[in-house]
Amino acid sequence: MTDHLTIGERVAWYRRRRGQSQEVLAGLVGRTVDWLSKVENDRIELDRLSVIKSLAVALDVSLGDLLSEPSLLEWTPESGDRTVPALRAAITDYRQLSPLLSLVEAHEPASLSELQAEIADIWDAYQESRYGLVIRRLPTLLTEAQHAARTYDGDEQLRAQALLGQAYHAAATILVKIGEADLAWIAAERGLTHAQNSGDQIVTASLFRSVTHALLATGRYDAATHLTSDVTGLLDGQLGGASPALLSVHGTLLLAGSMAAARAEDRSTVRAFLAEADQSARRLGGDANHVWTAFGPTNVAIHRVATAIELGDVQVAVDIGPDLDTSALPIERRARHGLAVAQAFSMWNRTEQALDAMLAVERIAPEQLRHHFLSRQLVLSWIRRQRGKPSRPLADLARRLHVA
């Protein structure tokens, strides 16, 4: 019902459904009636998640209700015609609740090397922003990995548990991206259980990153910040002779935590997390992609831009973001940074530069652009700002994003 509304228009829609006056809602979020009126009429753009979250709390709706993140994945040759519902069925299969409910499989489990190769392929596809392919292959992978974890024993079972944890990690990551935050939480929780059962430190730490992202997606910024502090605190004593993989996972945990702290408007914690991540990146010696983290100095710089946007430091983001060379990173990271640059230009009222940045993202990662709430909200806000007809490039992009 609210898919084609801006965030401000959605605030007005939910406020009226709640029977609240503008005076009441403005008071609940510590703002003036004039400010709220301008928000609801798109004369002030809601471009910080911390502010959007405060409105969601006051309206007693989820963050996703105001962002209107879709989970409708377009059918493509790579996705086929069974997408998110098939993945939801695999994750919520009742037979996972207890070994007593497991059915006897008619076939032998896949070899552990085959499962590892499939997991690597899915993570590679994710980093290439091929969302349809990832969603199509995950249900089968989860089913096969569960079968392996139930069937193997001894050391092989421990390895199978770790692989199942990695499969759930991939599921949680893509589900956050397409707006299925609650299902992502279930996948992250299940994955963490299997990772801990395996005793694999790297996989377990990676799953904590999934939990952090799931908390971020549901607007639980303080909890995500505290989780980052707790987990990195546990890892700190093991970093003396840490492997590149552990340094990378530790660093990406801190980067996720920096975003949580920024959305909680905790500047000192943002600085602390970024400084610690920068130390891990320097120890790593350069950009890398251990355990599909894309971690290194460039990813730290990307998060300096992203956290500056969340904190409202637009000048910092505009000064750093456009000139940051991300060409050596996976497409997913390059595209997400490109969206951040578009957001920074938009906040600076440089719509043409923002549109150019978004079109550059579309050229390398069209699926990622279509499924990110930010791209749709920016395009909607640009169209609303136009006094006449929108430009042809903007109108065409709006049609491709299904917002006009």
Tab-separated table of N, CA, C and O in Angstrom, residues 128-197:
chain	number	residue	atom	x	y	z
A	128	GLU	N	29.501	-10.606	-6.369
A	128	GLU	CA	29.287	-10.085	-7.726
A	128	GLU	C	27.902	-9.449	-7.856
A	128	GLU	O	27.512	-9.034	-8.945
A	129	SER	N	27.154	-9.387	-6.755
A	129	SER	CA	25.806	-8.808	-6.713
A	129	SER	C	24.827	-9.543	-7.621
A	129	SER	O	23.914	-8.940	-8.191
A	130	ARG	N	24.982	-10.850	-7.706
A	130	ARG	CA	24.049	-11.678	-8.489
A	130	ARG	C	23.042	-12.303	-7.516
A	130	ARG	O	23.091	-13.486	-7.186
A	131	TYR	N	22.128	-11.483	-7.050
A	131	TYR	CA	21.244	-11.872	-5.968
A	131	TYR	C	20.320	-13.025	-6.354
A	131	TYR	O	20.048	-13.917	-5.551
A	132	GLY	N	19.802	-13.001	-7.571
A	132	GLY	CA	18.899	-14.059	-7.999
A	132	GLY	C	19.551	-15.427	-7.964
A	132	GLY	O	18.948	-16.411	-7.514
A	133	LEU	N	20.795	-15.500	-8.413
A	133	LEU	CA	21.524	-16.769	-8.408
A	133	LEU	C	21.741	-17.261	-6.985
A	133	LEU	O	21.582	-18.456	-6.680
A	134	VAL	N	22.103	-16.351	-6.085
A	134	VAL	CA	22.336	-16.718	-4.687
A	134	VAL	C	21.063	-17.292	-4.065
A	134	VAL	O	21.082	-18.356	-3.432
A	135	ILE	N	19.946	-16.592	-4.248
A	135	ILE	CA	18.685	-17.035	-3.663
A	135	ILE	C	18.261	-18.387	-4.227
A	135	ILE	O	17.739	-19.248	-3.506
A	136	ARG	N	18.473	-18.604	-5.530
A	136	ARG	CA	18.052	-19.867	-6.142
A	136	ARG	C	18.838	-21.052	-5.607
A	136	ARG	O	18.290	-22.143	-5.390
A	137	ARG	N	20.140	-20.869	-5.350
A	137	ARG	CA	20.990	-22.003	-4.981
A	137	ARG	C	21.027	-22.276	-3.484
A	137	ARG	O	21.388	-23.369	-3.050
A	138	LEU	N	20.666	-21.291	-2.671
A	138	LEU	CA	20.771	-21.468	-1.224
A	138	LEU	C	19.857	-22.553	-0.642
A	138	LEU	O	20.295	-23.305	0.236
A	139	PRO	N	18.595	-22.684	-1.071
A	139	PRO	CA	17.751	-23.729	-0.463
A	139	PRO	C	18.347	-25.126	-0.600
A	139	PRO	O	18.356	-25.900	0.370
A	140	THR	N	18.847	-25.451	-1.788
A	140	THR	CA	19.459	-26.771	-1.984
A	140	THR	C	20.710	-26.922	-1.142
A	140	THR	O	20.945	-27.972	-0.519
A	141	LEU	N	21.525	-25.863	-1.079
A	141	LEU	CA	22.742	-25.923	-0.278
A	141	LEU	C	22.407	-26.162	1.194
A	141	LEU	O	23.035	-27.006	1.858
A	142	LEU	N	21.432	-25.438	1.727
A	142	LEU	CA	21.067	-25.611	3.132
A	142	LEU	C	20.577	-27.036	3.404
A	142	LEU	O	20.951	-27.651	4.406
A	143	THR	N	19.761	-27.567	2.505
A	143	THR	CA	19.249	-28.925	2.679
A	143	THR	C	20.380	-29.947	2.674
A	143	THR	O	20.434	-30.852	3.525
A	144	GLU	N	21.308	-29.797	1.740
A	144	GLU	CA	22.426	-30.742	1.643
A	144	GLU	C	23.375	-30.592	2.830
A	144	GLU	O	23.890	-31.593	3.356
A	145	ALA	N	23.608	-29.366	3.256
A	145	ALA	CA	24.508	-29.149	4.401
A	145	ALA	C	23.889	-29.689	5.687
A	145	ALA	O	24.593	-30.247	6.548
A	146	GLN	N	22.571	-29.550	5.834
A	146	GLN	CA	21.896	-30.122	7.007
A	146	GLN	C	21.990	-31.647	7.001
A	146	GLN	O	22.229	-32.279	8.040
A	147	HIS	N	21.807	-32.247	5.834
A	147	HIS	CA	21.918	-33.699	5.699
A	147	HIS	C	23.322	-34.167	6.085
A	147	HIS	O	23.489	-35.154	6.823
A	148	ALA	N	24.327	-33.420	5.635
A	148	ALA	CA	25.711	-33.786	5.951
A	148	ALA	C	25.982	-33.672	7.442
A	148	ALA	O	26.623	-34.546	8.050
A	149	ALA	N	25.483	-32.600	8.067
A	149	ALA	CA	25.722	-32.397	9.496
A	149	ALA	C	25.054	-33.479	10.337
A	149	ALA	O	25.546	-33.833	11.419
A	150	ARG	N	23.929	-34.037	9.845
A	150	ARG	CA	23.243	-35.110	10.572
A	150	ARG	C	23.902	-36.475	10.336
A	150	ARG	O	23.808	-37.359	11.180
A	151	THR	N	24.570	-36.635	9.190
A	151	THR	CA	25.019	-37.963	8.775
A	151	THR	C	26.457	-38.266	9.153
A	151	THR	O	26.773	-39.366	9.623
A	152	TYR	N	27.329	-37.290	8.947
A	152	TYR	CA	28.746	-37.533	9.252
A	152	TYR	C	28.954	-37.616	10.761
A	152	TYR	O	28.139	-37.120	11.550
A	153	ASP	N	30.069	-38.199	11.159
A	153	ASP	CA	30.405	-38.245	12.582
A	153	ASP	C	31.875	-37.905	12.772
A	153	ASP	O	32.629	-37.745	11.810
A	154	GLY	N	32.253	-37.769	14.030
A	154	GLY	CA	33.642	-37.468	14.354
A	154	GLY	C	34.079	-36.113	13.813
A	154	GLY	O	33.314	-35.141	13.803
A	155	ASP	N	35.332	-36.051	13.347
A	155	ASP	CA	35.881	-34.793	12.823
A	155	ASP	C	35.126	-34.313	11.590
A	155	ASP	O	34.999	-33.098	11.359
A	156	GLU	N	34.621	-35.268	10.797
A	156	GLU	CA	33.872	-34.872	9.604
A	156	GLU	C	32.572	-34.169	9.977
A	156	GLU	O	32.149	-33.243	9.294
A	157	GLN	N	31.956	-34.594	11.072
A	157	GLN	CA	30.738	-33.916	11.493
A	157	GLN	C	31.038	-32.487	11.956
A	157	GLN	O	30.279	-31.555	11.682
A	158	LEU	N	32.161	-32.297	12.647
A	158	LEU	CA	32.540	-30.953	13.071
A	158	LEU	C	32.733	-30.041	11.863
A	158	LEU	O	32.295	-28.883	11.858
A	159	ARG	N	33.390	-30.590	10.832
A	159	ARG	CA	33.594	-29.784	9.629
A	159	ARG	C	32.258	-29.510	8.930
A	159	ARG	O	32.017	-28.411	8.427
A	160	ALA	N	31.370	-30.511	8.917
A	160	ALA	CA	30.051	-30.320	8.314
A	160	ALA	C	29.256	-29.255	9.061
A	160	ALA	O	28.535	-28.453	8.451
A	161	GLN	N	29.373	-29.218	10.391
A	161	GLN	CA	28.701	-28.188	11.180
A	161	GLN	C	29.221	-26.795	10.804
A	161	GLN	O	28.449	-25.839	10.679
A	162	ALA	N	30.542	-26.698	10.615
A	162	ALA	CA	31.127	-25.407	10.223
A	162	ALA	C	30.622	-24.978	8.850
A	162	ALA	O	30.305	-23.802	8.620
A	163	LEU	N	30.518	-25.937	7.927
A	163	LEU	CA	30.029	-25.619	6.586
A	163	LEU	C	28.562	-25.198	6.625
A	163	LEU	O	28.149	-24.267	5.923
A	164	LEU	N	27.769	-25.867	7.456
A	164	LEU	CA	26.373	-25.478	7.603
A	164	LEU	C	26.275	-24.066	8.177
A	164	LEU	O	25.432	-23.263	7.763
A	165	GLY	N	27.145	-23.747	9.125
A	165	GLY	CA	27.185	-22.386	9.651
A	165	GLY	C	27.498	-21.371	8.567
A	165	GLY	O	26.878	-20.300	8.495
A	166	GLN	N	28.453	-21.707	7.680
A	166	GLN	CA	28.792	-20.800	6.580
A	166	GLN	C	27.621	-20.625	5.619
A	166	GLN	O	27.389	-19.529	5.093
A	167	ALA	N	26.873	-21.707	5.373
A	167	ALA	CA	25.710	-21.617	4.485
A	167	ALA	C	24.657	-20.683	5.080
A	167	ALA	O	24.056	-19.855	4.377
A	168	TYR	N	24.408	-20.825	6.385
A	168	TYR	CA	23.458	-19.924	7.040
A	168	TYR	C	23.967	-18.482	7.033
A	168	TYR	O	23.167	-17.538	6.927
A	169	HIS	N	25.269	-18.316	7.163
A	169	HIS	CA	25.857	-16.977	7.106
A	169	HIS	C	25.536	-16.328	5.760
A	169	HIS	O	25.115	-15.165	5.684
A	170	ALA	N	25.714	-17.080	4.677
A	170	ALA	CA	25.399	-16.559	3.344
A	170	ALA	C	23.916	-16.212	3.238
A	170	ALA	O	23.537	-15.174	2.677
A	171	ALA	N	23.063	-17.077	3.796
A	171	ALA	CA	21.622	-16.826	3.751
A	171	ALA	C	21.272	-15.553	4.519
A	171	ALA	O	20.495	-14.712	4.041
A	172	ALA	N	21.815	-15.398	5.712
A	172	ALA	CA	21.520	-14.208	6.515
A	172	ALA	C	21.979	-12.946	5.806
A	172	ALA	O	21.288	-11.917	5.819
A	173	THR	N	23.134	-13.019	5.161
A	173	THR	CA	23.695	-11.844	4.497
A	173	THR	C	22.815	-11.389	3.339
A	173	THR	O	22.499	-10.199	3.210
A	174	ILE	N	22.386	-12.316	2.489
A	174	ILE	CA	21.562	-11.917	1.348
A	174	ILE	C	20.178	-11.483	1.803
A	174	ILE	O	19.581	-10.564	1.235
A	175	LEU	N	19.652	-12.102	2.860
A	175	LEU	CA	18.323	-11.730	3.341
A	175	LEU	C	18.299	-10.310	3.902
A	175	LEU	O	17.314	-9.588	3.732
A	176	VAL	N	19.369	-9.904	4.578
A	176	VAL	CA	19.461	-8.513	5.031
A	176	VAL	C	19.421	-7.581	3.831
A	176	VAL	O	18.739	-6.551	3.832
A	177	LYS	N	20.131	-7.951	2.771
A	177	LYS	CA	20.224	-7.092	1.594
A	177	LYS	C	18.876	-6.871	0.923
A	177	LYS	O	18.628	-5.807	0.363
A	178	ILE	N	18.013	-7.879	0.938
A	178	ILE	CA	16.748	-7.747	0.221
A	178	ILE	C	15.586	-7.372	1.144
A	178	ILE	O	14.437	-7.389	0.735
A	179	GLY	N	15.893	-7.041	2.398
A	179	GLY	CA	14.870	-6.524	3.288
A	179	GLY	C	14.137	-7.541	4.126
A	179	GLY	O	13.144	-7.207	4.767
A	180	GLU	N	14.598	-8.800	4.151
A	180	GLU	CA	13.959	-9.836	4.975
A	180	GLU	C	14.702	-9.938	6.309
A	180	GLU	O	15.323	-10.950	6.631
A	181	ALA	N	14.604	-8.879	7.119
A	181	ALA	CA	15.419	-8.783	8.324
A	181	ALA	C	15.079	-9.852	9.363
A	181	ALA	O	15.976	-10.420	9.995
A	182	ASP	N	13.802	-10.144	9.556
A	182	ASP	CA	13.412	-11.125	10.574
A	182	ASP	C	13.883	-12.531	10.192
A	182	ASP	O	14.351	-13.296	11.041
A	183	LEU	N	13.759	-12.872	8.918
A	183	LEU	CA	14.243	-14.172	8.459
A	183	LEU	C	15.769	-14.233	8.524
A	183	LEU	O	16.344	-15.287	8.842
A	184	ALA	N	16.420	-13.104	8.277
A	184	ALA	CA	17.876	-13.046	8.395
A	184	ALA	C	18.314	-13.337	9.830
A	184	ALA	O	19.328	-14.002	10.061
A	185	TRP	N	17.554	-12.828	10.800
A	185	TRP	CA	17.880	-13.087	12.208
A	185	TRP	C	17.813	-14.580	12.505
A	185	TRP	O	18.710	-15.128	13.166
A	186	ILE	N	16.786	-15.260	12.007
A	186	ILE	CA	16.658	-16.704	12.232
A	186	ILE	C	17.849	-17.433	11.617
A	186	ILE	O	18.453	-18.321	12.239
A	187	ALA	N	18.212	-17.053	10.388
A	187	ALA	CA	19.340	-17.698	9.716
A	187	ALA	C	20.645	-17.458	10.475
A	187	ALA	O	21.457	-18.378	10.646
A	188	ALA	N	20.854	-16.234	10.948
A	188	ALA	CA	22.075	-15.925	11.691
A	188	ALA	C	22.137	-16.710	13.000
A	188	ALA	O	23.192	-17.236	13.377
A	189	GLU	N	21.002	-16.781	13.693
A	189	GLU	CA	20.963	-17.514	14.965
A	189	GLU	C	21.246	-19.004	14.743
A	189	GLU	O	22.036	-19.617	15.474
A	190	ARG	N	20.613	-19.596	13.723
A	190	ARG	CA	20.839	-21.010	13.433
A	190	ARG	C	22.299	-21.246	13.047
A	190	ARG	O	22.933	-22.204	13.469
A	191	GLY	N	22.819	-20.355	12.213
A	191	GLY	CA	24.200	-20.505	11.778
A	191	GLY	C	25.181	-20.420	12.927
A	191	GLY	O	26.163	-21.176	12.986
A	192	LEU	N	24.920	-19.492	13.850
A	192	LEU	CA	25.809	-19.338	14.993
A	192	LEU	C	25.821	-20.597	15.858
A	192	LEU	O	26.873	-21.020	16.353
A	193	THR	N	24.664	-21.218	16.033
A	193	THR	CA	24.597	-22.463	16.811
A	193	THR	C	25.469	-23.540	16.181
A	193	THR	O	26.255	-24.211	16.868
A	194	HIS	N	25.370	-23.723	14.861
A	194	HIS	CA	26.162	-24.747	14.192
A	194	HIS	C	27.648	-24.392	14.203
A	194	HIS	O	28.498	-25.278	14.362
A	195	ALA	N	27.964	-23.108	14.051
A	195	ALA	CA	29.362	-22.692	14.078
A	195	ALA	C	29.991	-22.980	15.441
A	195	ALA	O	31.122	-23.471	15.537
A	196	GLN	N	29.257	-22.667	16.511
A	196	GLN	CA	29.781	-22.928	17.844
A	196	GLN	C	29.919	-24.426	18.094
A	196	GLN	O	30.880	-24.862	18.733
A	197	ASN	N	28.972	-25.217	17.572
A	197	ASN	CA	29.090	-26.675	17.712
A	197	ASN	C	30.327	-27.214	17.009
A	197	ASN	O	30.897	-28.217	17.429
